[in-house]
Amino acid sequence: MKTQYCFKKRLRLYSLFIVVMLKSKTFVKKTRSGGVMKIVREHYLRDDIWCGSEVCTECKQESTVLQRDACIESSLCSYPHYLIPDTNVVLHQIDVLEDPVIRNVIILQTVLQEVRHRSAPVYKRLKDIVHEKEKHFYTFTNEHHRETFIEREPGESANDRNDRAIRMASKWYSQHLKTSETGADGLKVVLLTNDQGNKQKAEDNGLLVYKCEEYIKSLIANPELVDHLALSNDEKNEITSSKVLFPEHLPLSKIQAGIKSGSFLQGTFRASRDNYLEATVFVQGEGEDSTEVLLQGLQNLNRAVHQDVVAVQLLPRDQWVAPSSVVLQDEGAAKDDNAEEEDEEKETSFSVKPTGKVVGIIKRSWRPFCGMLNVAQIKESTRHLFTPADRRIPRIRIETRQAATLAGQRIMVAIDGWPKHSRYPNGHFVRSLGSAGEKDTEQEVLLLEHDVPHQAFSQAVLSFLPKMPWAITPEDMVRREDLRNLTVCSVDPPGCTDIDDALHCRELENGNLEVGVHIADVSHFIRPGNALDKEAANRGTTVYLCGKRIDMVPELLSSNLCSLRSNVERLAFSCIWEMNHKAEILKTRFTKSVINSKASLTYAEAQMRIDDTSMNDDITNSLRGLNKLAKILKKQRIEKGALTLSSLEVRFHIDSETHDPIDLQTKELMETNSMVEEFMLLANISVAQKIYDEFPDCAMLRKHPPPPPSNYDILLKAAKSKEVEIHTDSAKALADSLDVAKVDGFPYFNTLLRILATRCMMQAVYFCSGMDSDFHHYGLASPIYTHFTSPIRRYADIIVHRLLAVAIGADSTYPDLMDKHKQSALSNNLNYRHKMSQYAQRASVAFHTQLFFKSRGILNEEGFVLFVRKNAIIVLIPKFGLEGTVFFDTKDKAAPNLVFDEEVPSLKVEEHTFCIFDKVKVTISLDASNVQHQKIRMALIEPVIPGVSVPAPDVGPQAKKPKLDR
Amino acid sequence: MGNVVQRRTRGALRRCPFEVCGNMAGLELLSDQGYRLDGRKATELRKVQARMGVFAQADGSAYLEQGNTKALAVVYGPHEMRGSRSRTRHDQAVINCQYSMATFSTAERKRRPHGDRKSTEMSLHLKQTFEAAVMTQLYPRSQIDIYVKILQSDGGNYSVCVNAATLAVIDAGIPMRDYVCACTVGFVDETPLADLCYAEESGGVSSLALALLPRGGQIALLQMDARLHQDHLEALIEAAMTACKGVSKVLDEVVRQHLQEVSVLTGE
């Protein structure tokens, strides 16, 4: 006791720790060049590491994590107890540990480190649990505790040592809790391990030890936990016959040797969407020469799952085959219309491709999969098959007792393993997402399947938010310009709560105009490197779904502190130009500022003010000035060759009570839309130039590469069929020829042509200026471009804000901002998130369209042929902005006589020839035959082709599934 | 995308294509519980042990261990100028420092114990540090030689050298304004870490070395060549100064104990 006191005093005096014991850890490590290096590290052991229990009176801890009353109803342990899981339990049963029922768990440092080493995702989840206060998970730093540290014995493997360390710590805990004075209430620790040997040794040491399965099954009050259990490999009660179905995977050492010697190839496994017996492996070669290896047959696929990194061995040349053109769904799953893809395959069916077999798995990329349960035929059975929503993922066998409840629900399942004598991989139930077909459930599914991070923000992230009530402090004002007196206003779509831009325009004394774009100063609130920043960087973008927004930053920022609402003081980053009346920029400056927006308008309101000649207030005059300049700017931009392309965006009118879509209309564009857009573009270009001048190596920019000429083929052919010529030599030529492309009596032709042109384009991407030399933005015809104007919903803008702030001396820099490799990695993530968010948005629109048509029954609409395929035409319904495919052949019926001409392109069905832009009439209905893959189905009404078209049905609910032919 | 790019980022990209934050793949330098790799807390120093008067031939000498970094310092002088007389200063003594690392001091055997650029730079830093601390004006037209050798290196070489040399200078009986104490600090997860070990130094931490005259709080030398957000600099210097003061307590104890031993021997 006395020594302890002394030590504490010293600690306070010197802030220096006098060590109780000093150990040296010595180990050898192989260096990159192949040499062996001896590494010596110090290892301090301390006696001020506390046990974290409420019960303990001995430890001088300030706060405790583990509760006194650690009761959970278990038939094995009737006393209050703490759990200590070993590494494998954490790695495999993290789903169980995440369950709110499991509380009061001690995570040993040994376990935490091993988990960190073995699986980054599980490590992150474990850390999240530890941070959650209600879970009462305590991390015990056993490796640095004087009484629980053990040294590796000669001949002992690292794993064995770690197991022993875990047993040692458990033992220490059980004795420690026993000796503490109030320990009389029988508090015990229970070690959970699945390792038989470890369990035996622990029992010999007199510890309470259970297998994880054993323990979870003993929790009588919470039987649902059992479903979360991952199936371990040593469970021998498989229903499959003992017959080995698959060849053994090779160990990693052999695979590596094989890859080095060239006998194996390493690549990413891509399962075929249409044929469960077929897959390709994409082998990334040096530079350009990447190859694809075809795999056929269950044996050759050898338990690889989509996206796994695998090693393949090529088969002898005489066994090479061609990809099959058959659509094969695994055992009786509902058939779908995939004729389209099938036909494409037929084309190549004569060419034999390199064929191989999987010899080993290098890295699994298993994640939890969304899907639905196929309830087993036998009622009492607890084993069921699960069909993932993604057709490329095999079905998974899981064990559950709640099959009856789960049937008809969307659930998530994780794969645990795929033994060689099992036809399907084994998995376990993770959680239910809700009933299939329901809006919330489907939304959840599409977010998960598109990898959109959408969990609520963690406590760690929220802790970096400013404290409310928030006000602008004098310190904030020091480095900012006071622009509160300016007549600033914002123009946005109706219902917008995350307003990130505002504008102003006023006449200067010298007759010139001053125009300002004011962007929410998000980088003031999100400081580099903290949890909030990391979370935003990971999310990358706000995702807008129909009726829902997945924020990139917490709502306090996005809808309040950063949102430039009217009549409140807000921090902004302003870009201010002095222009003459010809919209020529005379001066540009950037400054951090404080503004007070005078009005938040919608596009329609702003338009009304501009048009209403009786209004003459400051805001309206400012808007008029802006509008005038914007028109000039737009003209200049179009002269330079910027493209105005078209894509139909639809807007749903959502019923305010049921949240079901009740109407659907294509978005309307007003003059004010383009007014705001024009100034945003101008600000983005000005900022891009500025940050590139200041930081040529690490500016984050956005480029839009010109499409390869072959992309335009379809557009050229389509235009030619209407005798219109399109030039694609440059963006300007394209824009000009699109402008003049008109066909008499066909007003919609130009829009259709622009839609087609949009499809030819490449994706715009973020990049780091130090890593690329081509900056051109093709669509906007600008030599340089970036994103600056929406920092609330795009992370790239935050980076650009930081760069600009450094450039004007308003903020300081930090290392990652100037590191082009890190910037480049960040832009990759942003591009990926951006792409996925677009897919998610499209999927959400598609789902809402389905809901809309579900409530409508069958509709007859007019549309235009957008593309012609070998066996189908793709029809666009302008009224709904909806695209659908009309198939002319189905698998079960004889196809009509089809003649496809690729040159025109046209498709002759019996007597009628379809070309692009043809006007047709179709019925639209919802095909709900496959619950997981509902889709809009279209069938032809006009032109009438005997045997192909359908009679126009009376709009009514009885005909749920219109027949495609006859 | 040039070749260089690929080579430098491949490792990181392979592991996790969209890793955006932190060096996850590397070592965790500071755990959530606040412990560092070797079990210290953020502000704690490594164990410092030292002996003075280890060699009889030299005028002053000391051996100092700071964790696994071990250094030997030897002082000759003040004596008449040797070598080129042109360096002679008429108002103060000239301090000559030489830093070297034993060939066996690192995990891989060093080829060249001294005279490389790093050692030359380190020698210069030591010279500057001691010019600020030793009362050179007392010995005009003379020279003081300080030789420091790193016997084992495990991070913080500069600071260990300064600390060892301070003891050696005291052992030589050369008057100083104060102890010069040095310490390196690094910045991880918004927390300053005191007295970095090699694993921490090489783990991509922005580190800073500071030599302090603790009583007056004057900085004798401050050296940093990493990138650091300027907002954090003050906190980091603050932490370094606290750490240096910690070191000075230990050095003071060592000196007092040494004096006691010597006085017993001489019978005073």
XYZ file of C-alpha atoms in Angstrom, chain A residues 472-483 519-525 527 570-574 591-595 810-811:
32
model
C -20.747 33.313 -33.780
C -17.960 34.363 -31.419
C -15.700 37.397 -31.745
C -12.803 35.000 -32.498
C -14.733 33.746 -35.501
C -15.125 37.301 -36.686
C -11.419 38.113 -36.597
C -10.531 36.309 -39.775
C -13.839 36.846 -41.517
C -15.325 39.571 -43.585
C -18.602 40.916 -42.312
C -21.074 40.612 -45.183
C -21.138 28.685 -49.704
C -21.754 27.215 -46.262
C -18.461 27.082 -44.389
C -18.594 23.413 -43.455
C -14.849 23.105 -43.052
C -15.102 25.476 -40.098
C -17.059 22.827 -38.218
C -11.783 19.798 -38.513
C -24.195 31.960 -40.796
C -20.548 31.379 -41.546
C -19.807 31.248 -45.237
C -17.004 30.928 -47.699
C -17.559 33.578 -50.328
C -12.899 35.219 -48.393
C -14.316 33.584 -45.332
C -17.286 35.622 -44.266
C -20.377 35.974 -42.155
C -23.647 36.440 -43.995
C -7.586 31.761 -43.734
C -6.765 28.369 -42.290
